[in-house]
PDB file of C-alpha atoms and ligand atoms in Angstrom:
ATOM      1  CA  MET A1379      42.558 100.408 186.778  1.00  0.00           C
ATOM      2  CA  PRO A1380      40.855 102.871 189.197  1.00  0.00           C
ATOM      3  CA  GLN A1381      37.463 104.359 188.320  1.00  0.00           C
ATOM      4  CA  PHE A1382      38.981 107.834 188.596  1.00  0.00           C
ATOM      5  CA  GLY A1383      42.661 108.439 187.845  1.00  0.00           C
ATOM      6  CA  THR A1384      42.930 111.719 189.729  1.00  0.00           C
ATOM      7  CA  ALA A1385      40.491 113.412 192.094  1.00  0.00           C
ATOM      8  CA  TRP A1386      40.509 116.861 193.683  1.00  0.00           C
ATOM      9  CA  ILE A1387      38.622 116.893 196.986  1.00  0.00           C
ATOM     10  CA  THR A1388      38.121 120.121 198.905  1.00  0.00           C
ATOM     11  CA  GLY A1389      37.350 120.123 202.604  1.00  0.00           C
ATOM     12  CA  ALA A1390      39.474 117.006 202.798  1.00  0.00           C
ATOM     13  CA  SER A1391      41.168 117.579 206.155  1.00  0.00           C
ATOM     14  CA  THR A1392      38.322 116.151 208.274  1.00  0.00           C
ATOM     15  CA  GLY A1393      34.840 114.638 208.154  1.00  0.00           C
ATOM     16  CA  ILE A1394      33.156 113.601 204.916  1.00  0.00           C
ATOM     17  CA  GLY A1395      35.981 114.882 202.702  1.00  0.00           C
ATOM     18  CA  GLN A1396      38.600 112.866 204.537  1.00  0.00           C
ATOM     19  CA  GLU A1397      36.487 109.681 204.511  1.00  0.00           C
ATOM     20  CA  LEU A1398      35.783 110.091 200.803  1.00  0.00           C
ATOM     21  CA  SER A1399      39.506 110.603 200.191  1.00  0.00           C
ATOM     22  CA  LYS A1400      40.173 107.331 202.057  1.00  0.00           C
ATOM     23  CA  LYS A1401      37.639 105.530 199.878  1.00  0.00           C
ATOM     24  CA  LEU A1402      39.144 106.888 196.652  1.00  0.00           C
ATOM     25  CA  LEU A1403      42.691 106.101 197.772  1.00  0.00           C
ATOM     26  CA  SER A1404      41.680 102.536 198.576  1.00  0.00           C
ATOM     27  CA  GLN A1405      40.534 102.224 194.940  1.00  0.00           C
ATOM     28  CA  GLY A1406      43.918 103.450 193.674  1.00  0.00           C
ATOM     29  CA  THR A1407      42.808 107.000 192.795  1.00  0.00           C
ATOM     30  CA  ARG A1408      45.366 109.789 193.211  1.00  0.00           C
ATOM     31  CA  VAL A1409      43.795 112.378 195.516  1.00  0.00           C
ATOM     32  CA  ALA A1410      44.684 116.062 195.744  1.00  0.00           C
ATOM     33  CA  MET A1411      43.435 117.209 199.135  1.00  0.00           C
ATOM     34  CA  THR A1412      42.495 120.828 199.812  1.00  0.00           C
ATOM     35  CA  ALA A1413      41.653 122.488 203.132  1.00  0.00           C
ATOM     36  CA  ARG A1414      43.152 125.332 205.155  1.00  0.00           C
ATOM     37  CA  HIS A1415      44.871 123.126 207.759  1.00  0.00           C
ATOM     38  CA  ALA A1416      47.867 121.609 205.971  1.00  0.00           C
ATOM     39  CA  ASP A1417      48.953 119.896 209.206  1.00  0.00           C
ATOM     40  CA  LYS A1418      45.785 117.780 209.257  1.00  0.00           C
ATOM     41  CA  ILE A1419      46.255 116.709 205.632  1.00  0.00           C
ATOM     42  CA  HIS A1420      49.887 115.780 206.282  1.00  0.00           C
ATOM     43  CA  ALA A1421      48.937 113.847 209.444  1.00  0.00           C
ATOM     44  CA  PHE A1422      46.279 111.990 207.436  1.00  0.00           C
ATOM     45  CA  ARG A1423      48.790 111.145 204.703  1.00  0.00           C
ATOM     46  CA  ASP A1424      51.313 109.926 207.282  1.00  0.00           C
ATOM     47  CA  SER A1425      48.674 107.613 208.772  1.00  0.00           C
ATOM     48  CA  LEU A1426      48.172 105.784 205.455  1.00  0.00           C
ATOM     49  CA  PRO A1427      49.942 102.625 204.307  1.00  0.00           C
ATOM     50  CA  ALA A1428      53.115 103.520 202.366  1.00  0.00           C
ATOM     51  CA  SER A1429      51.562 102.360 199.082  1.00  0.00           C
ATOM     52  CA  GLN A1430      48.794 104.990 199.440  1.00  0.00           C
ATOM     53  CA  GLN A1431      50.932 107.869 200.708  1.00  0.00           C
ATOM     54  CA  THR A1432      52.286 108.499 197.213  1.00  0.00           C
ATOM     55  CA  LEU A1433      48.709 108.843 195.963  1.00  0.00           C
ATOM     56  CA  VAL A1434      48.116 111.937 198.136  1.00  0.00           C
ATOM     57  CA  LEU A1435      48.940 115.478 197.076  1.00  0.00           C
ATOM     58  CA  PRO A1436      48.368 117.994 199.892  1.00  0.00           C
ATOM     59  CA  LEU A1437      47.020 121.206 198.339  1.00  0.00           C
ATOM     60  CA  PRO A1438      46.323 123.511 201.283  1.00  0.00           C
ATOM     61  CA  ALA A1439      44.224 126.561 200.378  1.00  0.00           C
ATOM     62  CA  ASP A1440      41.301 128.641 201.551  1.00  0.00           C
ATOM     63  CA  VAL A1441      38.531 128.101 198.996  1.00  0.00           C
ATOM     64  CA  ALA A1442      37.314 131.636 199.665  1.00  0.00           C
ATOM     65  CA  ASN A1443      40.651 132.984 198.403  1.00  0.00           C
ATOM     66  CA  HIS A1444      40.709 132.942 194.604  1.00  0.00           C
ATOM     67  CA  ASP A1445      44.468 133.514 194.274  1.00  0.00           C
ATOM     68  CA  ALA A1446      45.346 130.762 196.761  1.00  0.00           C
ATOM     69  CA  LEU A1447      42.979 128.390 194.975  1.00  0.00           C
ATOM     70  CA  SER A1448      44.497 129.318 191.624  1.00  0.00           C
ATOM     71  CA  ARG A1449      47.988 128.475 192.921  1.00  0.00           C
ATOM     72  CA  ALA A1450      46.729 125.184 194.340  1.00  0.00           C
ATOM     73  CA  TYR A1451      45.092 124.191 191.056  1.00  0.00           C
ATOM     74  CA  ALA A1452      48.242 125.120 189.101  1.00  0.00           C
ATOM     75  CA  LYS A1453      50.247 122.860 191.423  1.00  0.00           C
ATOM     76  CA  LEU A1454      47.800 120.003 190.900  1.00  0.00           C
ATOM     77  CA  LYS A1455      48.089 120.348 187.123  1.00  0.00           C
ATOM     78  CA  ASP A1456      51.894 120.464 187.359  1.00  0.00           C
ATOM     79  CA  PHE A1457      51.932 117.254 189.380  1.00  0.00           C
ATOM     80  CA  TRP A1458      49.273 115.097 187.785  1.00  0.00           C
ATOM     81  CA  GLY A1459      47.493 117.134 185.092  1.00  0.00           C
ATOM     82  CA  ALA A1460      43.826 118.113 185.263  1.00  0.00           C
ATOM     83  CA  PRO A1461      41.698 115.928 187.580  1.00  0.00           C
ATOM     84  CA  ASP A1462      39.069 113.451 186.376  1.00  0.00           C
ATOM     85  CA  LEU A1463      36.894 114.152 189.402  1.00  0.00           C
ATOM     86  CA  LEU A1464      36.259 117.275 191.474  1.00  0.00           C
ATOM     87  CA  VAL A1465      34.326 116.988 194.724  1.00  0.00           C
ATOM     88  CA  ALA A1466      33.665 120.546 195.928  1.00  0.00           C
ATOM     89  CA  ASN A1467      32.979 119.606 199.515  1.00  0.00           C
ATOM     90  CA  ALA A1468      34.576 122.357 201.650  1.00  0.00           C
ATOM     91  CA  GLY A1469      31.968 123.977 203.807  1.00  0.00           C
ATOM     92  CA  THR A1470      31.061 125.355 207.155  1.00  0.00           C
ATOM     93  CA  HIS A1471      27.924 125.892 209.186  1.00  0.00           C
ATOM     94  CA  ILE A1472      27.114 128.383 211.881  1.00  0.00           C
ATOM     95  CA  ASN A1473      23.713 128.229 213.550  1.00  0.00           C
ATOM     96  CA  MET A1474      22.406 131.780 213.285  1.00  0.00           C
ATOM     97  CA  GLN A1475      19.514 132.928 215.410  1.00  0.00           C
ATOM     98  CA  ALA A1476      17.846 136.287 214.734  1.00  0.00           C
ATOM     99  CA  SER A1477      20.364 138.402 216.616  1.00  0.00           C
ATOM    100  CA  GLN A1478      23.316 136.659 214.903  1.00  0.00           C
ATOM    101  CA  ILE A1479      22.210 137.205 211.314  1.00  0.00           C
ATOM    102  CA  ASP A1480      24.774 139.782 210.328  1.00  0.00           C
ATOM    103  CA  TRP A1481      26.619 140.741 207.132  1.00  0.00           C
ATOM    104  CA  VAL A1482      30.085 139.384 207.951  1.00  0.00           C
ATOM    105  CA  PRO A1483      29.140 135.819 209.001  1.00  0.00           C
ATOM    106  CA  CYS A1484      26.636 135.550 206.141  1.00  0.00           C
ATOM    107  CA  ARG A1485      29.195 136.811 203.603  1.00  0.00           C
ATOM    108  CA  ASP A1486      31.908 134.498 204.934  1.00  0.00           C
ATOM    109  CA  LEU A1487      29.651 131.453 204.878  1.00  0.00           C
ATOM    110  CA  LEU A1488      28.431 132.132 201.335  1.00  0.00           C
ATOM    111  CA  SER A1489      32.034 132.794 200.214  1.00  0.00           C
ATOM    112  CA  ILE A1490      33.091 129.330 201.377  1.00  0.00           C
ATOM    113  CA  ASN A1491      30.035 127.154 200.733  1.00  0.00           C
ATOM    114  CA  LEU A1492      28.769 128.666 197.503  1.00  0.00           C
ATOM    115  CA  LEU A1493      31.406 130.861 195.869  1.00  0.00           C
ATOM    116  CA  GLY A1494      34.296 128.617 196.961  1.00  0.00           C
ATOM    117  CA  ALA A1495      32.629 125.642 195.288  1.00  0.00           C
ATOM    118  CA  VAL A1496      31.823 127.665 192.165  1.00  0.00           C
ATOM    119  CA  ASP A1497      35.430 128.859 192.022  1.00  0.00           C
ATOM    120  CA  CYS A1498      36.762 125.281 192.122  1.00  0.00           C
ATOM    121  CA  ILE A1499      34.311 124.288 189.392  1.00  0.00           C
ATOM    122  CA  THR A1500      35.411 127.141 187.145  1.00  0.00           C
ATOM    123  CA  PHE A1501      39.042 126.032 187.534  1.00  0.00           C
ATOM    124  CA  VAL A1502      38.417 122.460 186.378  1.00  0.00           C
ATOM    125  CA  LEU A1503      35.743 123.174 183.775  1.00  0.00           C
ATOM    126  CA  PRO A1504      37.918 124.479 180.896  1.00  0.00           C
ATOM    127  CA  ASP A1505      40.220 121.455 181.230  1.00  0.00           C
ATOM    128  CA  MET A1506      37.297 119.010 181.316  1.00  0.00           C
ATOM    129  CA  LEU A1507      35.650 120.719 178.325  1.00  0.00           C
ATOM    130  CA  ALA A1508      38.912 120.522 176.372  1.00  0.00           C
ATOM    131  CA  ARG A1509      39.226 116.821 177.201  1.00  0.00           C
ATOM    132  CA  LYS A1510      35.500 116.172 176.720  1.00  0.00           C
ATOM    133  CA  SER A1511      35.372 114.173 179.948  1.00  0.00           C
ATOM    134  CA  GLY A1512      35.283 114.669 183.678  1.00  0.00           C
ATOM    135  CA  TYR A1513      33.092 114.509 186.749  1.00  0.00           C
ATOM    136  CA  ILE A1514      32.045 117.490 188.871  1.00  0.00           C
ATOM    137  CA  ALA A1515      30.291 116.895 192.197  1.00  0.00           C
ATOM    138  CA  GLY A1516      29.331 119.461 194.804  1.00  0.00           C
ATOM    139  CA  VAL A1517      28.313 118.799 198.388  1.00  0.00           C
ATOM    140  CA  GLY A1518      25.080 120.543 199.255  1.00  0.00           C
ATOM    141  CA  SER A1519      22.709 119.470 202.019  1.00  0.00           C
ATOM    142  CA  LEU A1520      19.095 118.426 202.523  1.00  0.00           C
ATOM    143  CA  SER A1521      18.687 121.928 203.964  1.00  0.00           C
ATOM    144  CA  ALA A1522      18.979 123.125 200.357  1.00  0.00           C
ATOM    145  CA  TYR A1523      15.434 121.963 199.656  1.00  0.00           C
ATOM    146  CA  ARG A1524      13.554 124.521 201.748  1.00  0.00           C
ATOM    147  CA  GLY A1525      14.219 127.107 204.442  1.00  0.00           C
ATOM    148  CA  LEU A1526      14.914 125.848 207.961  1.00  0.00           C
ATOM    149  CA  PRO A1527      15.271 127.691 211.282  1.00  0.00           C
ATOM    150  CA  TRP A1528      18.776 128.957 212.224  1.00  0.00           C
ATOM    151  CA  ALA A1529      20.050 128.245 208.712  1.00  0.00           C
ATOM    152  CA  ALA A1530      19.272 131.294 206.568  1.00  0.00           C
ATOM    153  CA  ALA A1531      22.797 131.664 205.166  1.00  0.00           C
ATOM    154  CA  TYR A1532      23.668 127.963 205.225  1.00  0.00           C
ATOM    155  CA  GLY A1533      20.450 126.887 203.477  1.00  0.00           C
ATOM    156  CA  ALA A1534      20.855 129.656 200.903  1.00  0.00           C
ATOM    157  CA  SER A1535      24.443 128.585 200.180  1.00  0.00           C
ATOM    158  CA  LYS A1536      23.427 124.967 199.643  1.00  0.00           C
ATOM    159  CA  ALA A1537      20.286 125.833 197.632  1.00  0.00           C
ATOM    160  CA  GLY A1538      22.457 128.093 195.458  1.00  0.00           C
ATOM    161  CA  LEU A1539      24.996 125.343 194.914  1.00  0.00           C
ATOM    162  CA  ASN A1540      22.290 122.805 194.015  1.00  0.00           C
ATOM    163  CA  ASN A1541      20.789 125.194 191.483  1.00  0.00           C
ATOM    164  CA  PHE A1542      24.239 125.980 190.034  1.00  0.00           C
ATOM    165  CA  LEU A1543      24.955 122.262 189.610  1.00  0.00           C
ATOM    166  CA  GLN A1544      21.562 121.545 188.055  1.00  0.00           C
ATOM    167  CA  SER A1545      22.060 124.307 185.490  1.00  0.00           C
ATOM    168  CA  LEU A1546      25.636 123.279 184.855  1.00  0.00           C
ATOM    169  CA  ARG A1547      24.552 119.740 184.112  1.00  0.00           C
ATOM    170  CA  PHE A1548      22.351 120.969 181.237  1.00  0.00           C
ATOM    171  CA  ASP A1549      25.270 122.944 179.834  1.00  0.00           C
ATOM    172  CA  VAL A1550      28.043 120.361 180.072  1.00  0.00           C
ATOM    173  CA  GLU A1551      26.474 116.900 179.794  1.00  0.00           C
ATOM    174  CA  THR A1552      26.624 117.095 176.009  1.00  0.00           C
ATOM    175  CA  HIS A1553      30.373 117.710 176.364  1.00  0.00           C
ATOM    176  CA  GLY A1554      31.029 114.411 178.130  1.00  0.00           C
ATOM    177  CA  ILE A1555      31.007 115.867 181.652  1.00  0.00           C
ATOM    178  CA  THR A1556      28.959 114.384 184.505  1.00  0.00           C
ATOM    179  CA  VAL A1557      27.575 116.566 187.300  1.00  0.00           C
ATOM    180  CA  SER A1558      26.163 115.391 190.641  1.00  0.00           C
ATOM    181  CA  ALA A1559      24.714 117.240 193.593  1.00  0.00           C
ATOM    182  CA  ILE A1560      25.421 115.455 196.873  1.00  0.00           C
ATOM    183  CA  ASN A1561      22.845 116.204 199.569  1.00  0.00           C
ATOM    184  CA  PRO A1562      23.572 114.571 202.936  1.00  0.00           C
ATOM    185  CA  GLY A1563      21.382 114.500 206.004  1.00  0.00           C
ATOM    186  CA  PHE A1564      23.079 114.629 209.407  1.00  0.00           C
ATOM    187  CA  VAL A1565      26.597 113.166 209.440  1.00  0.00           C
ATOM    188  CA  GLN A1566      28.791 112.847 212.530  1.00  0.00           C
ATOM    189  CA  THR A1567      31.719 115.234 211.857  1.00  0.00           C
ATOM    190  CA  PRO A1568      33.414 118.185 213.600  1.00  0.00           C
ATOM    191  CA  LEU A1569      30.814 120.365 211.855  1.00  0.00           C
ATOM    192  CA  THR A1570      27.800 118.690 213.483  1.00  0.00           C
ATOM    193  CA  ASP A1571      29.603 118.184 216.800  1.00  0.00           C
ATOM    194  CA  ARG A1572      28.872 121.903 217.309  1.00  0.00           C
ATOM    195  CA  ASN A1573      25.092 121.538 216.882  1.00  0.00           C
ATOM    196  CA  PRO A1574      23.162 122.130 220.109  1.00  0.00           C
ATOM    197  CA  PHE A1575      20.046 120.225 218.943  1.00  0.00           C
ATOM    198  CA  PRO A1576      19.145 116.538 218.406  1.00  0.00           C
ATOM    199  CA  MET A1577      20.064 115.267 214.930  1.00  0.00           C
ATOM    200  CA  PRO A1578      17.738 112.480 213.750  1.00  0.00           C
ATOM    201  CA  MET A1579      19.150 109.598 211.713  1.00  0.00           C
ATOM    202  CA  LYS A1580      22.730 110.868 212.020  1.00  0.00           C
ATOM    203  CA  ILE A1581      25.196 108.573 210.231  1.00  0.00           C
ATOM    204  CA  SER A1582      28.966 108.214 210.384  1.00  0.00           C
ATOM    205  CA  ALA A1583      31.242 110.020 207.931  1.00  0.00           C
ATOM    206  CA  GLU A1584      32.410 106.609 206.730  1.00  0.00           C
ATOM    207  CA  LYS A1585      28.834 105.629 205.848  1.00  0.00           C
ATOM    208  CA  ALA A1586      28.355 108.997 204.112  1.00  0.00           C
ATOM    209  CA  ALA A1587      31.470 108.324 202.010  1.00  0.00           C
ATOM    210  CA  GLU A1588      30.001 104.910 201.063  1.00  0.00           C
ATOM    211  CA  TYR A1589      26.770 106.545 199.866  1.00  0.00           C
ATOM    212  CA  ILE A1590      28.750 109.117 197.889  1.00  0.00           C
ATOM    213  CA  TRP A1591      31.030 106.510 196.328  1.00  0.00           C
ATOM    214  CA  THR A1592      28.054 104.366 195.238  1.00  0.00           C
ATOM    215  CA  GLY A1593      26.289 107.431 193.819  1.00  0.00           C
ATOM    216  CA  LEU A1594      29.384 108.527 191.901  1.00  0.00           C
ATOM    217  CA  LEU A1595      29.741 105.059 190.360  1.00  0.00           C
ATOM    218  CA  LYS A1596      26.100 105.286 189.205  1.00  0.00           C
ATOM    219  CA  LYS A1597      26.618 108.881 187.982  1.00  0.00           C
ATOM    220  CA  LYS A1598      23.481 109.905 189.870  1.00  0.00           C
ATOM    221  CA  LYS A1599      22.212 113.424 189.252  1.00  0.00           C
ATOM    222  CA  GLU A1600      21.550 113.743 192.962  1.00  0.00           C
ATOM    223  CA  ILE A1601      23.163 111.638 195.669  1.00  0.00           C
ATOM    224  CA  HIS A1602      20.984 112.039 198.761  1.00  0.00           C
ATOM    225  CA  PHE A1603      21.151 110.105 202.001  1.00  0.00           C
ATOM    226  CA  PRO A1604      20.347 108.474 204.348  1.00  0.00           C
ATOM    227  CA  PRO A1605      17.346 107.437 202.238  1.00  0.00           C
ATOM    228  CA  ALA A1606      14.673 107.335 204.977  1.00  0.00           C
ATOM    229  CA  PHE A1607      15.610 110.876 206.009  1.00  0.00           C
ATOM    230  CA  SER A1608      16.190 112.340 202.550  1.00  0.00           C
ATOM    231  CA  TRP A1609      12.925 110.971 201.165  1.00  0.00           C
ATOM    232  CA  SER A1610      11.012 112.570 204.037  1.00  0.00           C
ATOM    233  CA  PHE A1611      12.686 115.863 203.127  1.00  0.00           C
ATOM    234  CA  LYS A1612      11.551 115.341 199.551  1.00  0.00           C
ATOM    235  CA  LEU A1613       7.971 114.887 200.780  1.00  0.00           C
ATOM    236  CA  LEU A1614       8.242 118.029 202.910  1.00  0.00           C
ATOM    237  CA  ARG A1615       9.449 119.867 199.810  1.00  0.00           C
ATOM    238  CA  ILE A1616       6.180 119.283 197.976  1.00  0.00           C
ATOM    239  CA  LEU A1617       3.906 120.399 200.812  1.00  0.00           C
ATOM    240  CA  PRO A1618       2.153 123.713 200.214  1.00  0.00           C
ATOM    241  CA  TYR A1619       4.318 126.429 201.795  1.00  0.00           C
ATOM    242  CA  PRO A1620       1.930 127.391 204.658  1.00  0.00           C
ATOM    243  CA  MET A1621       1.644 123.725 205.673  1.00  0.00           C
ATOM    244  CA  TYR A1622       5.407 123.251 205.424  1.00  0.00           C
ATOM    245  CA  HIS A1623       6.042 126.324 207.579  1.00  0.00           C
ATOM    246  CA  ALA A1624       3.536 125.277 210.239  1.00  0.00           C
ATOM    247  CA  LEU A1625       4.904 121.734 210.374  1.00  0.00           C
ATOM    248  CA  ILE A1626       8.564 122.779 210.643  1.00  0.00           C
ATOM    249  CA  ARG A1627       7.621 125.362 213.265  1.00  0.00           C
ATOM    250  CA  LYS A1628       5.882 122.612 215.229  1.00  0.00           C
ATOM    251  CA  ILE A1629       8.792 120.160 214.948  1.00  0.00           C
ATOM    252  CA  THR A1630      11.515 122.677 215.760  1.00  0.00           C
ATOM    253  CA  GLY A1631       9.389 125.271 217.579  1.00  0.00           C
ATOM    254  CA  SER A1632      10.826 125.240 221.063  1.00  0.00           C
ATOM    255  CA  ALA A1633      14.390 125.162 219.753  1.00  0.00           C
ATOM    256  CA  SER A1634      14.022 127.903 217.161  1.00  0.00           C
ATOM    257  CA  ARG A1635      12.316 130.286 219.578  1.00  0.00           C
ATOM    258  CA  ARG A1636      14.988 129.803 222.252  1.00  0.00           C
ATOM    259  CA  GLU A1637      16.947 133.079 222.213  1.00  0.00           C
TER     260      GLU A1637
HETATM  261  N1  NAP B1822      27.976 116.843 208.625  1.00  0.00           N
HETATM  262  C1  NAP B1822      26.733 116.997 208.167  1.00  0.00           C
HETATM  263  O1  NAP B1822      25.750 116.623 208.824  1.00  0.00           O
HETATM  264  C2  NAP B1822      26.521 117.616 206.813  1.00  0.00           C
HETATM  265  C3  NAP B1822      25.218 117.589 206.295  1.00  0.00           C
HETATM  266  C4  NAP B1822      24.986 118.157 205.057  1.00  0.00           C
HETATM  267  C5  NAP B1822      26.018 118.722 204.355  1.00  0.00           C
HETATM  268  N2  NAP B1822      27.285 118.735 204.882  1.00  0.00           N
HETATM  269  C6  NAP B1822      28.338 119.353 204.095  1.00  0.00           C
HETATM  270  O2  NAP B1822      29.394 118.441 203.944  1.00  0.00           O
HETATM  271  C7  NAP B1822      30.598 119.165 203.718  1.00  0.00           C
HETATM  272  C8  NAP B1822      31.685 118.604 204.617  1.00  0.00           C
HETATM  273  O3  NAP B1822      31.325 118.874 205.947  1.00  0.00           O
HETATM  274  P1  NAP B1822      31.678 117.916 207.159  1.00  0.00           P
HETATM  275  O4  NAP B1822      30.420 117.596 207.834  1.00  0.00           O
HETATM  276  O5  NAP B1822      32.583 116.837 206.729  1.00  0.00           O
HETATM  277  O6  NAP B1822      32.401 118.943 208.133  1.00  0.00           O
HETATM  278  P2  NAP B1822      33.907 119.121 208.616  1.00  0.00           P
HETATM  279  O7  NAP B1822      34.441 117.855 209.146  1.00  0.00           O
HETATM  280  O8  NAP B1822      33.898 120.348 209.455  1.00  0.00           O
HETATM  281  O9  NAP B1822      34.662 119.400 207.245  1.00  0.00           O
HETATM  282  C9  NAP B1822      34.668 120.636 206.600  1.00  0.00           C
HETATM  283  C10 NAP B1822      35.886 120.657 205.718  1.00  0.00           C
HETATM  284  O10 NAP B1822      35.878 121.889 204.980  1.00  0.00           O
HETATM  285  C11 NAP B1822      37.143 122.524 205.173  1.00  0.00           C
HETATM  286  N3  NAP B1822      36.961 123.947 205.057  1.00  0.00           N
HETATM  287  C12 NAP B1822      36.158 124.757 205.803  1.00  0.00           C
HETATM  288  N4  NAP B1822      36.318 126.028 205.418  1.00  0.00           N
HETATM  289  C13 NAP B1822      37.220 126.010 204.407  1.00  0.00           C
HETATM  290  C14 NAP B1822      37.805 127.023 203.601  1.00  0.00           C
HETATM  291  N5  NAP B1822      37.502 128.318 203.748  1.00  0.00           N
HETATM  292  N6  NAP B1822      38.708 126.638 202.661  1.00  0.00           N
HETATM  293  C15 NAP B1822      39.057 125.344 202.498  1.00  0.00           C
HETATM  294  N7  NAP B1822      38.540 124.352 203.222  1.00  0.00           N
HETATM  295  C16 NAP B1822      37.632 124.700 204.170  1.00  0.00           C
HETATM  296  C17 NAP B1822      37.616 122.073 206.546  1.00  0.00           C
HETATM  297  O11 NAP B1822      39.017 122.108 206.663  1.00  0.00           O
HETATM  298  P3  NAP B1822      39.886 123.312 207.241  1.00  0.00           P
HETATM  299  O12 NAP B1822      39.229 123.767 208.516  1.00  0.00           O
HETATM  300  O13 NAP B1822      41.228 122.677 207.434  1.00  0.00           O
HETATM  301  O14 NAP B1822      39.907 124.360 206.191  1.00  0.00           O
HETATM  302  C18 NAP B1822      37.187 120.622 206.518  1.00  0.00           C
HETATM  303  O15 NAP B1822      38.132 119.849 205.808  1.00  0.00           O
HETATM  304  C19 NAP B1822      30.267 120.628 203.974  1.00  0.00           C
HETATM  305  O16 NAP B1822      30.070 121.291 202.748  1.00  0.00           O
HETATM  306  C20 NAP B1822      28.973 120.562 204.749  1.00  0.00           C
HETATM  307  O17 NAP B1822      28.193 121.721 204.591  1.00  0.00           O
HETATM  308  C21 NAP B1822      27.551 118.193 206.096  1.00  0.00           C
END
């Protein structure tokens, strides 16, 4: 008997979402996979052993498009009923230096990373409340803790999602629903392949999926990793703000002034 009967993973076409899907499928969970690129989801399904292919439901959609997401969720319910687990993982990151901080890229990033995740959550929530069970997890980032250079919109989207999940947990835990915030450090994926700076303690997407799986089994309020990196972020979070700013400026100084 799998831990989760049915899971809905967004951002499942590559990176962390795809590795987590693999992990869940290997446990016998049925996985509905959402991302914009249907071809990548189908190619992933075709690469699986036959016994796992039937456990995959491709649900292509743009999480920033409410109507498309609504159709995808309706299809999921038609096929398998409401999911036991949602992992709102779809996200993007654009490094934005001063001259690139503009309305359209900021709006688009927040629409995917924050509002897209909130939209998915509001689809599953009524069904989980009615059933008095379910698990909602959202993928934030260690950059949610405090502002970092080049990441004004990204950090805000992840901080917003963390706060949303923390509040939600108060509201739904008495209704049998578990909520986790997942805050990774650097993970090797197509998203970080674009980063032009060194990424300390970067781990593989497979390792990230292992951390997430273990955290989900323990129903952790926050799943943060890799531990050596995430705990140093937690220490940085409690520094007085002027000290934090000076230290981050020193560590990242040459990079964040390069324009
Ligand atoms: N990699 C890291 O170091 C790191 C660190 C902290 C947090 N994270 C977070 O982890 C999550 C997964 O990222 P990743 O590193 O695995 O990157 P990735 O490989 O680029 O995966 C991002 C996923 O999100 C999907 N996606 C992007 N925009 C979407 C949209 N509008 N609608 C639906 N799906 C969309 C992408 O698929 P399509 O392009 O097919 O839509 C892809 O499946 C993100 O939320 C990211 O912010 C990553």
